[in-house]
Coordinates of C-alpha atoms in Angstrom, one line a residue:
Chain P
M287 CA -4.9 17.2 -29.5
H288 CA -7.3 15.2 -31.9
Q289 CA -9.4 14.0 -28.3
T290 CA -9.7 17.3 -27.1
L291 CA -11.0 18.2 -30.1
A292 CA -13.9 16.0 -30.7
V293 CA -15.1 16.5 -26.6
A294 CA -15.3 20.0 -27.8
R295 CA -17.0 18.9 -30.5
R296 CA -19.3 16.4 -29.0
E297 CA -19.9 19.2 -25.5
L298 CA -21.5 22.5 -27.7
A299 CA -23.4 20.4 -30.0
G300 CA -24.6 18.6 -26.8
Y301 CA -25.4 22.7 -26.3
F302 CA -27.7 22.5 -29.1
Y303 CA -30.0 19.4 -28.4
S304 CA -30.3 20.6 -24.5
P305 CA -33.1 22.5 -23.6
V306 CA -31.1 24.6 -20.8
A307 CA -29.5 25.8 -22.6
Y308 CA -31.5 27.1 -25.2
V309 CA -33.8 28.3 -21.9
V310 CA -30.3 29.9 -20.9
G311 CA -29.4 31.7 -23.8
A312 CA -33.3 32.8 -24.9
L313 CA -33.7 34.8 -20.5
F314 CA -29.7 35.7 -21.6
L315 CA -30.6 37.6 -24.8
L316 CA -33.8 38.6 -23.1
A317 CA -32.4 40.6 -20.4
S318 CA -30.3 42.1 -22.4
G319 CA -31.7 43.0 -24.8
L320 CA -34.2 44.4 -22.2
W321 CA -31.9 46.5 -20.8
F322 CA -30.2 47.8 -23.6
F323 CA -34.0 49.0 -25.0
Y324 CA -35.4 50.7 -21.8
R325 CA -31.4 51.8 -20.2
I326 CA -29.1 52.5 -23.3
F327 CA -31.3 52.8 -27.1
I328 CA -32.5 56.0 -25.7
P329 CA -32.2 59.3 -27.5
G330 CA -29.8 61.7 -26.1
N331 CA -27.7 59.2 -24.6
E332 CA -24.3 58.3 -25.5
A333 CA -24.1 56.3 -27.6
S334 CA -22.3 53.5 -26.1
L335 CA -22.6 49.5 -24.9
R336 CA -20.7 49.8 -21.6
P337 CA -23.7 50.3 -19.2
L338 CA -24.8 46.6 -21.1
F339 CA -21.4 45.3 -20.6
E340 CA -21.6 45.3 -16.9
A341 CA -25.2 43.9 -17.0
M342 CA -24.1 41.6 -18.9
A343 CA -21.7 41.2 -16.2
Y344 CA -23.6 40.4 -13.9
I345 CA -25.8 38.1 -15.6
M346 CA -23.0 36.2 -16.0
V347 CA -22.5 35.6 -12.7
F348 CA -26.1 34.2 -12.9
A349 CA -26.3 32.2 -16.5
T350 CA -22.6 30.8 -16.6
P351 CA -22.7 28.0 -13.9
L352 CA -26.0 26.9 -15.3
L353 CA -24.5 26.8 -19.1
T354 CA -21.2 24.5 -16.9
M355 CA -23.7 22.9 -14.6
R356 CA -23.8 19.5 -16.4
L357 CA -20.8 19.0 -18.4
V358 CA -19.4 17.1 -15.1
S359 CA -21.3 16.5 -13.3
D360 CA -23.7 14.6 -16.2
E361 CA -21.0 12.1 -16.7
I362 CA -20.9 11.3 -13.5
R363 CA -24.5 10.6 -12.8
S364 CA -25.1 8.8 -16.1
G365 CA -22.1 6.5 -15.6
T366 CA -20.2 8.1 -19.1
I367 CA -17.3 9.1 -17.0
E368 CA -16.6 5.4 -17.0
T369 CA -16.0 5.0 -20.1
L370 CA -14.6 8.5 -20.5
M371 CA -11.6 7.9 -18.1
T372 CA -11.0 4.5 -19.6
S373 CA -10.4 5.7 -23.4
P374 CA -7.0 6.8 -24.0
V375 CA -7.7 10.6 -22.9
T376 CA -6.1 12.2 -20.4
D377 CA -8.1 14.3 -17.8
A378 CA -6.6 17.2 -18.3
A379 CA -7.3 16.7 -22.2
V380 CA -11.2 15.9 -21.2
V381 CA -11.3 19.5 -19.1
T382 CA -9.9 21.6 -22.0
G383 CA -12.0 19.4 -24.0
K384 CA -15.3 20.5 -22.1
F385 CA -13.9 23.7 -21.6
L386 CA -13.4 25.0 -25.1
G387 CA -17.2 23.4 -25.7
V388 CA -18.5 25.4 -23.2
M389 CA -16.3 28.2 -24.7
A390 CA -17.5 27.7 -28.4
F391 CA -20.9 27.9 -27.0
Y392 CA -20.7 30.9 -24.8
L393 CA -19.1 33.2 -28.0
V394 CA -22.5 32.2 -30.0
L395 CA -24.6 34.0 -27.5
L396 CA -22.1 36.7 -26.7
A397 CA -22.5 37.2 -30.9
G398 CA -25.8 37.1 -30.5
T399 CA -25.3 40.8 -28.9
V400 CA -23.5 42.2 -31.4
V401 CA -27.0 43.3 -33.1
F402 CA -27.5 46.1 -30.4
L403 CA -23.8 47.4 -31.4
A404 CA -25.5 47.5 -34.9
I405 CA -28.2 48.9 -34.6
M406 CA -26.9 51.4 -32.2
A407 CA -24.4 52.2 -35.6
V408 CA -27.3 52.5 -37.1
Y409 CA -28.4 55.6 -35.2
G410 CA -25.1 56.9 -34.1
Q411 CA -21.2 56.5 -34.0
P412 CA -20.8 54.2 -31.0
D413 CA -16.9 53.9 -30.8
L414 CA -15.9 50.5 -32.1
G415 CA -12.2 50.0 -30.6
V416 CA -14.2 50.2 -27.1
A417 CA -16.6 47.8 -28.0
A418 CA -13.9 45.8 -29.0
T419 CA -12.0 45.9 -25.6
G420 CA -15.4 45.4 -24.0
Y421 CA -16.3 42.1 -26.1
L422 CA -12.5 41.1 -25.3
G423 CA -13.3 42.1 -21.1
M424 CA -16.5 39.8 -22.1
V425 CA -14.8 37.2 -23.1
L426 CA -11.8 37.0 -20.7
L427 CA -14.5 37.3 -17.6
G428 CA -16.5 34.3 -20.0
A429 CA -13.3 31.8 -20.0
A430 CA -12.7 32.9 -16.1
Y431 CA -16.2 31.9 -15.7
L432 CA -16.9 29.2 -17.2
S433 CA -13.8 27.3 -15.4
V434 CA -15.5 28.3 -12.1
G435 CA -18.4 26.8 -13.5
L436 CA -17.0 23.7 -14.6
F437 CA -15.0 22.9 -11.8
A438 CA -17.7 22.9 -9.2
S439 CA -19.5 20.1 -11.4
T440 CA -16.5 18.1 -11.0
L441 CA -17.4 18.1 -7.5
T442 CA -20.4 16.3 -8.1
P443 CA -23.4 14.3 -10.2
H444 CA -26.0 16.6 -9.3
Q445 CA -26.4 19.3 -12.3
L446 CA -28.3 21.4 -9.4
V447 CA -25.8 21.0 -7.1
A448 CA -23.4 22.6 -9.8
A449 CA -25.0 25.4 -10.9
I450 CA -25.0 26.8 -6.8
V451 CA -21.8 25.9 -6.2
G452 CA -20.9 27.6 -9.2
T453 CA -23.1 30.7 -8.8
A454 CA -21.6 31.0 -5.2
I455 CA -18.3 30.7 -5.9
L456 CA -18.5 33.7 -8.5
A457 CA -21.0 36.1 -6.5
I458 CA -17.7 36.0 -4.2
F459 CA -15.9 37.4 -6.3
A460 CA -18.2 39.6 -8.2
I461 CA -20.3 40.8 -5.7
M462 CA -19.5 40.1 -2.3
M463 CA -15.7 41.6 -3.1
Q464 CA -17.7 44.6 -3.8
V465 CA -19.3 45.0 -0.4
L466 CA -16.2 44.1 1.7
V467 CA -14.3 46.9 -0.8
A468 CA -16.8 49.2 0.0
N469 CA -17.5 48.6 4.0
A470 CA -13.8 46.0 5.6
G471 CA -11.3 47.8 7.1
E472 CA -7.9 47.8 5.9
P473 CA -6.4 46.2 4.8
W474 CA -9.5 43.9 4.1
N475 CA -10.6 46.5 1.5
Y476 CA -7.7 46.1 -0.4
L477 CA -7.3 42.4 -0.6
A478 CA -10.8 42.6 -1.7
A479 CA -10.1 45.1 -3.9
K480 CA -7.5 43.0 -6.0
L481 CA -9.3 40.4 -6.2
N482 CA -12.6 41.7 -7.3
A483 CA -13.2 40.5 -10.5
M484 CA -15.4 43.7 -11.1
T485 CA -12.8 46.2 -11.3
Y486 CA -10.8 44.5 -13.8
F487 CA -14.1 44.2 -15.7
R488 CA -14.7 48.1 -15.9
D489 CA -11.7 48.3 -17.1
F490 CA -12.6 46.3 -20.0
S491 CA -16.1 47.4 -20.6
R492 CA -14.3 51.7 -20.6
G493 CA -12.7 50.8 -23.5
M494 CA -9.4 50.3 -21.7
F495 CA -7.3 47.6 -22.5
D496 CA -4.8 46.6 -18.5
T497 CA -2.3 43.7 -18.7
R498 CA -3.6 43.2 -14.7
G499 CA -7.7 42.0 -16.1
V500 CA -6.1 39.6 -18.3
V501 CA -3.6 38.5 -15.9
F502 CA -6.4 38.4 -13.3
F503 CA -8.8 36.6 -16.1
L504 CA -6.5 34.0 -17.3
T505 CA -4.7 33.2 -14.0
A506 CA -8.2 32.3 -12.4
T507 CA -9.5 30.7 -15.6
G508 CA -5.8 28.0 -15.6
L509 CA -6.7 27.7 -11.7
F510 CA -9.9 26.6 -11.8
L511 CA -9.2 24.5 -14.9
F512 CA -6.1 22.8 -12.6
L513 CA -8.5 22.3 -10.2
S514 CA -11.1 20.6 -12.0
V515 CA -8.3 18.4 -13.3
K516 CA -7.2 17.5 -10.1
T517 CA -10.6 16.6 -8.5
L518 CA -11.7 14.9 -12.0
E519 CA -8.3 12.8 -11.0
S520 CA -9.6 12.3 -7.6
R521 CA -12.3 10.3 -8.4
R522 CA -9.8 7.1 -9.0
W523 CA -8.8 7.5 -5.7
R524 CA -11.5 7.2 -3.7
Chain R
M1235 CA -2.5 -10.9 -22.0
I1236 CA -3.4 -10.7 -18.4
E1237 CA -1.8 -10.9 -15.1
V1238 CA -3.1 -10.0 -11.7
E1239 CA -0.9 -10.8 -8.9
N1240 CA -2.1 -10.4 -5.1
L1241 CA -5.0 -7.3 -5.9
T1242 CA -6.9 -5.8 -3.4
K1243 CA -9.2 -3.2 -3.0
W1244 CA -11.0 -1.2 0.3
Y1245 CA -13.6 0.6 -0.4
G1246 CA -12.9 2.4 3.1
P1247 CA -13.2 -0.1 5.8
V1248 CA -14.9 -2.9 3.1
C1249 CA -12.7 -5.4 1.2
A1250 CA -13.7 -5.4 -2.1
V1251 CA -11.3 -7.2 -3.8
D1252 CA -9.1 -9.9 -1.5
N1253 CA -6.1 -11.0 -2.5
I1254 CA -6.5 -12.4 -5.8
S1255 CA -4.2 -13.5 -8.4
F1256 CA -4.7 -14.9 -11.8
R1257 CA -3.5 -14.9 -15.1
V1258 CA -5.3 -14.7 -19.0
E1259 CA -3.4 -16.5 -21.6
K1260 CA -4.3 -15.1 -25.1
G1261 CA -7.2 -16.7 -27.1
M1262 CA -9.4 -17.2 -24.0
I1263 CA -13.0 -16.4 -23.3
V1264 CA -12.4 -16.0 -19.2
G1265 CA -15.9 -15.8 -17.3
F1266 CA -15.8 -14.0 -14.1
L1267 CA -18.1 -16.1 -12.5
G1268 CA -19.9 -14.8 -8.6
P1269 CA -22.4 -13.5 -6.7
N1270 CA -23.8 -10.0 -6.5
G1271 CA -21.2 -7.6 -4.7
A1272 CA -18.2 -10.7 -5.1
G1273 CA -16.1 -8.3 -6.3
K1274 CA -16.1 -9.1 -10.0
S1275 CA -16.8 -5.1 -10.9
T1276 CA -14.3 -3.7 -8.7
T1277 CA -11.5 -6.4 -10.5
M1278 CA -12.5 -5.4 -14.1
K1279 CA -12.3 -1.6 -13.2
I1280 CA -8.9 -2.1 -11.8
L1281 CA -7.9 -4.2 -15.0
T1282 CA -9.0 -1.4 -17.5
C1283 CA -7.8 1.6 -15.3
Y1284 CA -11.0 3.8 -14.0
M1285 CA -9.7 3.0 -10.6
P1286 CA -5.9 2.0 -9.1
A1287 CA -5.6 -1.1 -6.5
T1288 CA -5.1 -0.2 -3.2
S1289 CA -1.9 -3.1 -3.6
G1290 CA -1.3 -5.6 -5.7
R1291 CA -0.1 -5.7 -9.4
A1292 CA -1.8 -5.5 -12.6
S1293 CA -1.1 -6.0 -16.5
V1294 CA -2.8 -6.1 -19.5
A1295 CA -1.2 -6.9 -22.6
G1296 CA 2.5 -6.9 -21.2
Y1297 CA 1.6 -3.2 -20.0
D1298 CA 1.2 -2.0 -16.1
V1299 CA -1.9 -0.7 -15.2
L1300 CA -0.8 2.2 -13.1
S1301 CA 2.1 3.1 -14.2
D1302 CA 1.5 2.6 -18.3
S1303 CA -2.2 3.4 -18.0
M1304 CA -2.9 4.7 -21.3
N1305 CA -1.3 1.9 -23.3
V1306 CA -3.7 -0.4 -21.3
R1307 CA -6.1 1.5 -22.0
R1308 CA -5.2 1.4 -26.4
N1309 CA -4.9 -2.5 -25.5
I1310 CA -8.7 -2.5 -23.8
G1311 CA -12.3 -2.5 -24.7
Y1312 CA -13.9 -2.0 -22.1
M1313 CA -17.5 -2.1 -21.9
P1314 CA -18.8 -1.2 -18.4
E1315 CA -22.2 -3.0 -16.6
S1316 CA -24.6 -0.4 -17.1
V1317 CA -23.8 0.3 -20.4
P1318 CA -23.0 4.2 -20.0
L1319 CA -24.3 6.2 -23.1
Y1320 CA -24.6 9.6 -24.7
P1321 CA -28.5 9.3 -25.1
E1322 CA -29.1 13.0 -26.7
M1323 CA -27.3 11.1 -29.0
R1324 CA -27.1 10.0 -32.5
V1325 CA -25.8 5.9 -32.7
R1326 CA -23.7 6.7 -35.8
E1327 CA -22.5 10.5 -34.2
L1328 CA -22.0 8.3 -30.7
L1329 CA -20.2 5.9 -32.6
M1330 CA -18.0 8.6 -34.2
F1331 CA -17.4 10.3 -31.3
R1332 CA -15.6 7.4 -29.6
A1333 CA -13.7 6.6 -32.4
A1334 CA -12.0 9.9 -32.3
L1335 CA -11.9 10.0 -28.5
R1336 CA -9.9 6.6 -29.6
D1337 CA -7.8 8.1 -31.5
I1338 CA -8.9 6.4 -34.5
P1339 CA -7.3 8.4 -37.6
R1340 CA -9.7 10.5 -39.2
R1341 CA -9.8 8.8 -42.8
Q1342 CA -11.0 5.0 -41.0
R1343 CA -13.1 6.2 -38.3
R1344 CA -16.2 5.9 -40.6
S1345 CA -15.4 2.5 -41.8
A1346 CA -14.6 1.4 -38.3
V1347 CA -18.2 2.3 -37.7
D1348 CA -19.3 0.9 -41.0
R1349 CA -17.3 -2.4 -39.7
V1350 CA -18.6 -2.5 -35.8
A1351 CA -22.3 -1.7 -36.7
E1352 CA -22.2 -4.9 -39.0
R1353 CA -20.9 -6.8 -36.4
C1354 CA -23.3 -5.9 -33.9
W1355 CA -26.1 -6.2 -36.1
L1356 CA -27.2 -2.3 -36.3
S1357 CA -27.0 -1.9 -40.0
R1358 CA -29.8 -2.9 -40.0
P1359 CA -32.9 -1.5 -39.8
E1360 CA -31.4 1.1 -42.2
D1361 CA -32.5 4.1 -40.2
M1362 CA -30.7 2.4 -37.3
M1363 CA -27.3 4.2 -37.5
R1364 CA -29.5 7.4 -37.1
R1365 CA -32.0 7.1 -34.4
R1366 CA -31.3 8.5 -30.8
V1367 CA -29.4 6.3 -28.3
G1368 CA -32.0 7.1 -25.6
E1369 CA -34.8 6.1 -27.9
L1370 CA -33.2 2.5 -28.5
S1371 CA -34.1 -0.4 -26.3
R1372 CA -31.3 -2.4 -23.9
G1373 CA -31.2 -4.7 -26.2
Y1374 CA -29.9 -2.3 -29.2
R1375 CA -28.3 -0.6 -25.9
Q1376 CA -26.1 -3.2 -25.2
R1377 CA -25.0 -3.3 -29.6
V1378 CA -23.9 0.2 -29.2
G1379 CA -22.2 -0.1 -26.0
L1380 CA -20.4 -3.9 -28.0
A1381 CA -20.0 -1.9 -31.1
E1382 CA -18.3 1.2 -29.3
V1383 CA -15.8 -1.2 -27.9
L1384 CA -14.9 -3.0 -30.8
L1385 CA -14.1 0.3 -32.2
H1386 CA -9.9 0.3 -32.5
N1387 CA -10.5 -3.4 -32.6
P1388 CA -8.6 -3.7 -29.2
P1389 CA -7.0 -7.6 -28.3
V1390 CA -8.3 -7.1 -25.1
L1391 CA -12.4 -6.9 -24.3
V1392 CA -13.7 -6.5 -20.7
L1393 CA -17.7 -7.0 -20.8
D1394 CA -19.3 -6.2 -17.6
E1395 CA -22.2 -8.3 -17.3
P1396 CA -23.0 -7.8 -21.0
T1397 CA -26.4 -10.5 -20.9
I1398 CA -27.3 -8.7 -18.2
G1399 CA -31.5 -7.1 -18.9
L1400 CA -31.5 -9.1 -22.5
D1401 CA -34.9 -11.4 -23.5
P1402 CA -33.6 -15.2 -23.8
A1403 CA -32.8 -14.2 -27.7
Q1404 CA -30.6 -11.3 -27.2
I1405 CA -28.4 -13.3 -25.0
R1406 CA -28.6 -15.9 -27.1
A1407 CA -27.7 -14.0 -29.9
M1408 CA -25.0 -12.2 -27.5
R1409 CA -23.7 -15.1 -26.6
E1410 CA -22.9 -17.0 -30.2
L1411 CA -21.3 -13.1 -30.5
I1412 CA -19.4 -13.3 -27.8
R1413 CA -17.8 -16.7 -28.7
D1414 CA -17.4 -16.0 -32.4
L1415 CA -15.0 -12.7 -31.0
G1416 CA -13.0 -15.1 -28.7
A1417 CA -11.5 -16.0 -32.2
E1418 CA -10.2 -12.8 -32.5
H1419 CA -10.1 -11.2 -28.7
T1420 CA -9.2 -12.2 -25.3
V1421 CA -12.3 -11.8 -23.7
I1422 CA -13.3 -11.3 -20.1
L1423 CA -16.2 -10.9 -19.0
S1424 CA -18.6 -11.5 -15.3
S1425 CA -21.9 -12.7 -14.6
H1426 CA -23.8 -14.2 -12.0
I1427 CA -25.7 -16.3 -13.7
L1428 CA -23.7 -20.1 -13.9
A1429 CA -25.6 -21.6 -17.1
Q1430 CA -24.3 -18.5 -19.2
V1431 CA -20.8 -18.0 -18.5
E1432 CA -20.2 -22.0 -18.7
Q1433 CA -21.3 -21.9 -22.7
T1434 CA -19.9 -19.1 -23.8
C1435 CA -16.4 -19.5 -22.1
N1436 CA -13.5 -21.6 -21.8
H1437 CA -12.1 -21.1 -18.7
L1438 CA -14.6 -19.5 -15.7
I1439 CA -12.9 -17.8 -12.5
I1440 CA -16.0 -18.1 -9.3
I1441 CA -14.9 -15.7 -6.9
A1442 CA -16.9 -14.8 -3.7
S1443 CA -16.0 -12.3 -0.5
G1444 CA -13.5 -10.4 -3.2
R1445 CA -11.6 -14.2 -3.3
I1446 CA -11.2 -16.1 -6.0
A1447 CA -13.0 -19.6 -4.6
A1448 CA -11.6 -21.5 -7.9
A1449 CA -10.7 -21.1 -11.1
G1450 CA -10.9 -23.9 -14.2
A1451 CA -12.4 -25.0 -17.3
P1452 CA -16.1 -25.7 -17.1
A1453 CA -15.2 -30.1 -17.6
E1454 CA -12.1 -29.3 -15.7
L1455 CA -13.9 -27.2 -12.8
R1456 CA -17.7 -29.8 -12.8
Q1457 CA -15.2 -32.6 -12.2
R1458 CA -12.7 -30.8 -8.9
V1459 CA -15.7 -28.9 -7.6
V1460 CA -17.7 -31.6 -6.2
G1461 CA -18.9 -31.3 -2.8
P1462 CA -19.0 -34.7 -0.5
S1463 CA -21.3 -37.6 -3.0
R1464 CA -24.1 -38.9 -1.2
I1465 CA -26.3 -41.7 -2.0
I1466 CA -30.1 -42.1 -1.0
A1467 CA -31.3 -45.6 -0.4
E1468 CA -34.5 -47.0 1.3
L1469 CA -34.6 -49.8 2.7
R1470 CA -37.4 -51.9 4.8
G1471 CA -36.8 -55.2 7.4
A1472 CA -35.0 -53.8 10.2
E1473 CA -35.2 -50.9 13.0
E1474 CA -34.4 -47.7 12.0
A1475 CA -31.5 -47.0 15.0
T1476 CA -30.0 -50.6 13.8
L1477 CA -30.3 -49.5 9.6
V1478 CA -28.6 -46.2 10.6
E1479 CA -25.9 -48.2 12.6
T1480 CA -25.1 -50.7 10.6
I1481 CA -24.2 -48.3 7.1
R1482 CA -22.3 -45.8 9.6
A1483 CA -20.1 -48.7 10.1
L1484 CA -19.2 -49.0 6.8
P1485 CA -15.6 -47.5 5.8
G1486 CA -15.9 -44.3 4.4
V1487 CA -19.1 -43.2 5.6
R1488 CA -19.3 -39.5 7.5
D1489 CA -22.9 -39.1 8.5
V1490 CA -26.6 -40.9 7.8
Q1491 CA -29.2 -39.0 8.2
P1492 CA -32.4 -41.4 8.4
S1493 CA -36.1 -40.9 8.1
T1494 CA -38.8 -43.6 8.1
S1495 CA -42.7 -43.7 6.4
D1496 CA -44.9 -46.5 5.2
G1497 CA -42.6 -48.6 7.3
W1498 CA -39.8 -47.7 4.2
T1499 CA -36.5 -46.0 5.7
R1500 CA -34.7 -43.6 3.3
L1501 CA -31.4 -43.4 4.2
A1502 CA -29.5 -40.0 3.2
V1503 CA -25.8 -41.4 3.5
G1504 CA -22.4 -38.4 3.0
G1505 CA -19.7 -40.3 2.1
D1506 CA -16.2 -39.1 1.2
Q1507 CA -15.6 -37.3 -2.0
Q1508 CA -14.8 -40.3 -4.4
V1509 CA -16.0 -42.5 -2.2
D1510 CA -18.8 -44.9 -3.9
L1511 CA -21.3 -46.8 -2.2
R1512 CA -23.4 -48.7 -3.7
T1513 CA -22.2 -51.7 -3.7
E1514 CA -21.2 -51.7 0.1
V1515 CA -24.8 -50.7 0.9
S1516 CA -26.4 -53.3 -1.5
A1517 CA -24.0 -56.1 0.0
L1518 CA -24.6 -55.3 2.8
A1519 CA -28.7 -55.9 2.8
A1520 CA -28.3 -58.7 0.6
A1521 CA -26.7 -60.4 3.5
R1522 CA -28.7 -59.1 5.7
G1523 CA -31.8 -60.1 4.5
W1524 CA -33.2 -56.3 3.9
Q1525 CA -35.1 -54.9 1.8
L1526 CA -34.1 -52.9 -1.2
R1527 CA -36.2 -50.3 -3.3
E1528 CA -34.3 -47.1 -4.4
L1529 CA -30.4 -46.8 -4.2
R1530 CA -28.5 -43.7 -6.1
R1531 CA -25.5 -41.6 -6.2
E1532 CA -25.2 -38.4 -5.8
V1533 CA -23.0 -36.1 -6.5
G1534 CA -22.5 -32.0 -5.8
S1535 CA -22.8 -30.1 -8.9
L1536 CA -20.5 -26.9 -10.0
E1537 CA -24.4 -25.2 -10.3
D1538 CA -24.5 -26.7 -5.9
F1539 CA -20.9 -25.1 -5.2
F1540 CA -22.3 -21.7 -6.7
V1541 CA -25.3 -22.2 -4.4
Q1542 CA -23.3 -23.0 -1.9
I1543 CA -20.8 -20.0 -1.8
T1544 CA -23.2 -17.7 -2.9
Y1545 CA -24.8 -18.8 0.6
E1546 CA -21.8 -17.9 2.4
Q1547 CA -21.2 -14.7 1.0
N1548 CA -24.5 -13.7 1.8
V1549 CA -24.1 -15.2 5.6
R1550 CA -20.9 -13.0 6.5
W1551 CA -22.3 -9.9 4.7
M1552 CA -25.3 -9.9 6.9
E1553 CA -23.0 -11.3 9.8
R1554 CA -21.2 -7.4 9.0
M1555 CA -24.5 -5.7 9.0
T1556 CA -25.2 -7.1 12.0
K1557 CA -22.2 -6.7 13.4
S1558 CA -22.3 -3.0 12.4
A1559 CA -25.7 -2.7 13.0

């Protein structure tokens, strides 16, 4: 437990040293800020962050793999993986620690968008319950996306490859499935609907707490963390 | 402290470690000596639980590396060859992180870090512990790497090429430090430079092409690992062919290589290992009335032996390359 937290703390601190994290953070906040001011913050509009949450969910397809790409790839490239894996720490603790570290940074980024809610509250009465479920949805979606990115990072010593693979996997679940839902014939469109991350997320952004979504995102998180542990373990056997 | 039995490691079709066995007792400083690619690092990686062996077993401090990996890792301090560190962290921060990974209780971490900093000369200059690892020179990085390894005061230290990339003064300092550490720890270090391990270690394991070529205390190895003896004699007074013929007839002579210049014939006489042919040759020269201007014995040294096995490994390697190409 100590060790997991030590890894998490190091990763979180690492983001504050890393220019990539600042750039990703700035771009994310800029994009969501622009969206907020040009699409939502308009007189006569509904005082709701719902459209913003959807936009953020799409931005995350590209932003989260940039945050996770260095997690394991960089350790493999620089060789620090060797000292890490010969320390008395289980591979699961390493993966969990890294996941918690990037999750913490993600929450910091997300906290930055609370400003929009505050501005909205000055001029109108946004439904705080809806906003809360929206944020819960963002946290669940983030956990799943970050675990996918972390998994991609365990596959290769190259950060860029990790980012591309991560984005590709996320794009399948967040974008391609939507396309399939609309275009594929039976029964594929039904299957695609079950695997479409955005279906589940939309419920949250509309203020609906749906356990199916909770189960979907948590299962995905668990699955990809498990796969990360396995790929990390498999490095020993190669 | 360390037991290795019939350890073998294949990387795909390449055999890196070929059925090696050895024991390391408590308090020994063992030098793993071998040319590059001999299998030193691979053996160390297996001992430190970074990767499993293909077959055979190894145990450290009584724990098996495969079935009791966590206990092995607790009892070992391992410094990999390239001394990988996180460049963005500050020295103290890095050591504190490592201490936490090593599961040192929170309250003892600071004192553990101060202890190893003192030990590895990181406490001076004043701001050393606040510097970023990425800005350090090679020598200081090496010290940080060694400090990391000592944090949890492990009974066994495994150091892969601890002196590589250091300048002569740093090499000497590192050597002295390792020798000091030998008082409390069992140390295995690797090197491909004979002179370095010879001065530090009290036990040498010479390894080439994944096999142990020789092992023992340096002095003992020097005695044992002598190549065939060889005497050099410069003579005058007979035809080259006659000289060669006569010398070759002596008991214990294996081969004679003559070369003649200015009327003197220089003979390089190879003999069996324990034979000293000097008395026979001088007696022969006196009896036949030859003039003798030089007579000396050359004993194959440990260096010769090491160069020889290195050379043989390279030849084998080249053969394999040409075969696969």
